[in-house]
PDB file of C-alpha atoms in Angstrom:
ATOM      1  CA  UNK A   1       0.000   0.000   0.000  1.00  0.00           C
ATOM      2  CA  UNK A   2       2.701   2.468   0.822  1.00  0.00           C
ATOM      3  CA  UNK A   3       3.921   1.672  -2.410  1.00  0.00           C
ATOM      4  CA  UNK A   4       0.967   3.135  -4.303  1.00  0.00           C
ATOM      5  CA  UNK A   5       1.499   6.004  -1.844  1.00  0.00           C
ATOM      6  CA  UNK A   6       4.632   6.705  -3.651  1.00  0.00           C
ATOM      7  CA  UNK A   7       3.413   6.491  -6.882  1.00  0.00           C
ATOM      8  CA  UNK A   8       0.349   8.882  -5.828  1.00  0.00           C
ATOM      9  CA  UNK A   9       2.772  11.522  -4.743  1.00  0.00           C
ATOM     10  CA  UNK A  10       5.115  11.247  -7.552  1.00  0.00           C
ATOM     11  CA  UNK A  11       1.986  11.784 -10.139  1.00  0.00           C
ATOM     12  CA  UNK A  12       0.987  14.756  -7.900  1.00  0.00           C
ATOM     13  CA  UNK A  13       4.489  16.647  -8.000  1.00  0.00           C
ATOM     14  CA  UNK A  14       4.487  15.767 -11.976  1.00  0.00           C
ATOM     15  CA  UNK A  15       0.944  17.268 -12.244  1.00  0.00           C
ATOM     16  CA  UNK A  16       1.606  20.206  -9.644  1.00  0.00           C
ATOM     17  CA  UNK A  17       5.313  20.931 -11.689  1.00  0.00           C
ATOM     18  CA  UNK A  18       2.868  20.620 -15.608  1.00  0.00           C
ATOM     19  CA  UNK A  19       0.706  23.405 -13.878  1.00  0.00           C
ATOM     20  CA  UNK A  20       3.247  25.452 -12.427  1.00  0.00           C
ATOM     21  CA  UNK A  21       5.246  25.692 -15.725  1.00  0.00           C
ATOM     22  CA  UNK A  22       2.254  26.525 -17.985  1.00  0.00           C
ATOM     23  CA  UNK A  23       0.582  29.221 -15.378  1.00  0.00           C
ATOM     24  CA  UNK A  24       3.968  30.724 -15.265  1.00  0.00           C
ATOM     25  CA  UNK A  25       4.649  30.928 -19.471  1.00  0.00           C
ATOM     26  CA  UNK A  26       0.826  32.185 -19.493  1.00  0.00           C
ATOM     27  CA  UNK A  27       1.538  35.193 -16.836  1.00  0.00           C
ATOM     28  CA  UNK A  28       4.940  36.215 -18.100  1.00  0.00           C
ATOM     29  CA  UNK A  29       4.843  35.562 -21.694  1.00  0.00           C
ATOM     30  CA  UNK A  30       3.262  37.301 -24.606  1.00  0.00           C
ATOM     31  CA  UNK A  31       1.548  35.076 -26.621  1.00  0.00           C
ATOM     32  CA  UNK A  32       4.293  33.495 -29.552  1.00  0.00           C
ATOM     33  CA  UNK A  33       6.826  35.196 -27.556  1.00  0.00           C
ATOM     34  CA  UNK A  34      10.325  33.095 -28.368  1.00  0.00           C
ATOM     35  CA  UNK A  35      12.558  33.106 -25.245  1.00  0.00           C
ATOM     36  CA  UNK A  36      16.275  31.547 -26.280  1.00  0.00           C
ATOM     37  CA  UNK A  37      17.640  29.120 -23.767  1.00  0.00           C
ATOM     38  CA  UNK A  38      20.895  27.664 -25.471  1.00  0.00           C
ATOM     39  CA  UNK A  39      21.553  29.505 -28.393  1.00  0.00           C
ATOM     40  CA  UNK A  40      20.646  27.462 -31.510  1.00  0.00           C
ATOM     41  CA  UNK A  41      19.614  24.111 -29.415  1.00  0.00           C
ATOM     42  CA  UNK A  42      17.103  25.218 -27.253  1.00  0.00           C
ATOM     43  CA  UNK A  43      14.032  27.710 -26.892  1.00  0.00           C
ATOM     44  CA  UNK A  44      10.458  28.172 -25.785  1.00  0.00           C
ATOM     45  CA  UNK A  45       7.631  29.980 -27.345  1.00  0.00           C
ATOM     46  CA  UNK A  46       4.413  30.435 -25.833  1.00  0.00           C
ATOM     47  CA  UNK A  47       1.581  29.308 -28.492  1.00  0.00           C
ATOM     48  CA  UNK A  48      -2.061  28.218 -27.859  1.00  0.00           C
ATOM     49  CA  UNK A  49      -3.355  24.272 -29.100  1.00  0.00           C
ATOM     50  CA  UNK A  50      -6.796  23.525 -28.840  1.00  0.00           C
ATOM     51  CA  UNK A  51      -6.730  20.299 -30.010  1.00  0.00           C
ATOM     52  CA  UNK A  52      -4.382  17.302 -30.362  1.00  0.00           C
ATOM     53  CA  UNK A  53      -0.819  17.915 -32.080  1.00  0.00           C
ATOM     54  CA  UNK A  54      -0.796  20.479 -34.305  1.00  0.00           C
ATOM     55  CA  UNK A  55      -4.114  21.514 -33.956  1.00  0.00           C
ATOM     56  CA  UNK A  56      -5.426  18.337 -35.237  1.00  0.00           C
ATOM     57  CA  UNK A  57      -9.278  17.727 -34.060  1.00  0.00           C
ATOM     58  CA  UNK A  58      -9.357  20.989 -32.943  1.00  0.00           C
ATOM     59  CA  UNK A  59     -12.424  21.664 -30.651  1.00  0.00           C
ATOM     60  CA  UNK A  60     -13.533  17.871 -30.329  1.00  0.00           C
ATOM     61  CA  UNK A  61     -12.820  17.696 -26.615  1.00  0.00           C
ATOM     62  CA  UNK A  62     -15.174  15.070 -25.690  1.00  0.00           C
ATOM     63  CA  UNK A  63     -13.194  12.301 -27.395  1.00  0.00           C
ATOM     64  CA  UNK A  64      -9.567  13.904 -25.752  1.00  0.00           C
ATOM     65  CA  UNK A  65     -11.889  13.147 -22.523  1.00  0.00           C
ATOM     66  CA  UNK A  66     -12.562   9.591 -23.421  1.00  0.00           C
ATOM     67  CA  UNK A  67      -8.806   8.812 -24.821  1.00  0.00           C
ATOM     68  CA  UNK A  68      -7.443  10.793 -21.558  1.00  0.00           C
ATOM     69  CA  UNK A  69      -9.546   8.533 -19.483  1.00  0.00           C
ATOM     70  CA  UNK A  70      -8.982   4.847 -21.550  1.00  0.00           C
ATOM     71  CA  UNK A  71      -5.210   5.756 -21.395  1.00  0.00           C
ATOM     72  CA  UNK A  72      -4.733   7.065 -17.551  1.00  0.00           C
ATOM     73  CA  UNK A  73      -6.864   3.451 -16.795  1.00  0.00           C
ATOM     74  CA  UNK A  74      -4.529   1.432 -18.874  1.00  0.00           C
ATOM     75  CA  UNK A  75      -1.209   2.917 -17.833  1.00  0.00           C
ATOM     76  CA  UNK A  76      -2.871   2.681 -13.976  1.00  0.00           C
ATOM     77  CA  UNK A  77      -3.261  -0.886 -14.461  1.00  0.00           C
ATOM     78  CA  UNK A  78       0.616  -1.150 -16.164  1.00  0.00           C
ATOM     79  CA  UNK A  79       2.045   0.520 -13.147  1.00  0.00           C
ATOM     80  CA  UNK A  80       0.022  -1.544 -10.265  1.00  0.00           C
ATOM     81  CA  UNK A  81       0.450  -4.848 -12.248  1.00  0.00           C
ATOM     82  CA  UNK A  82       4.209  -4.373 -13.694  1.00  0.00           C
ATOM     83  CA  UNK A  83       5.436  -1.541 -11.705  1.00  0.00           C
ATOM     84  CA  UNK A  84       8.432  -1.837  -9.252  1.00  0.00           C
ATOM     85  CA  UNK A  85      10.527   1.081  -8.187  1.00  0.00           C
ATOM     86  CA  UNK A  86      13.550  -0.943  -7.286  1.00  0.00           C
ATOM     87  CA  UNK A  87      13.877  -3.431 -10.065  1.00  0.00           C
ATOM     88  CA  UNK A  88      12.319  -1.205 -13.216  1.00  0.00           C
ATOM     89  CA  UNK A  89      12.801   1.943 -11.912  1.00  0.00           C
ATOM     90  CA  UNK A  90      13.106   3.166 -15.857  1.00  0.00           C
ATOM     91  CA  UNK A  91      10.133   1.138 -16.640  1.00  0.00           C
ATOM     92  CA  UNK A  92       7.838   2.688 -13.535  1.00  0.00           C
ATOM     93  CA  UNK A  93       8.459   6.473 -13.993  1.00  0.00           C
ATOM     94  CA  UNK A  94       8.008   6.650 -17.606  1.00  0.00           C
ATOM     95  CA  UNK A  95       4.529   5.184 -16.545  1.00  0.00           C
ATOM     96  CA  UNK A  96       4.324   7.814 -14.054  1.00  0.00           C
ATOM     97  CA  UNK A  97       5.561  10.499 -16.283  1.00  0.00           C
ATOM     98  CA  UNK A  98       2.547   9.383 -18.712  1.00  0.00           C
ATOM     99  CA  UNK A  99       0.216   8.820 -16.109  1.00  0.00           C
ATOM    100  CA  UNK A 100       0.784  12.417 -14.544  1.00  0.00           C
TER     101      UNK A 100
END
């Protein structure tokens, strides 16, 4: 049980760090705004998706809902059933990672 715990608390940092990160680029950048982290390698740019990757199904939100849900329930059930943070650690927070 502690176990699950873990995993509970690791998903909630994840989630809390996802929030944190997009509240921030929506309060302190302009909308397209490029920022330049490592010249050439590396920047950010705030832009707005409303649907999947590249805009793709753009405003069908009920059927993100359902996929969001089908997928959290299968990786769920990966993570209690396969999951082990000592022997697949690599394994158990990419679940996590997809999961949060």
């Amino acid at each position: 049980m502690t176990v699950y715990l873990i995993y509970l608390a690791i998903i909630a940092g994840l989630l809390l760090i996802d929030q944190l990160s997009k509240w921030l680029v929506m309060k302190y950048m302009a909308l397209y705004e490029p920022i330049t982290l490592i010249p050439h390698v590396l920047g950010l740019r705030y832009t707005r998706n409303t649907g999947a990757a590249w805009s793709i199904l753009e405003g069908k939100m009920g059927l993100f809902y359902i996929v969001t849900i089908v997928a959290v329930g299968i990786f769920s059930y990966l993570l209690i059933t396969e999951g082990n943070l000592t022997t697949k650690r690599l394994y158990t927070f990419s679940l996590l990672l997809m999961i949060a």
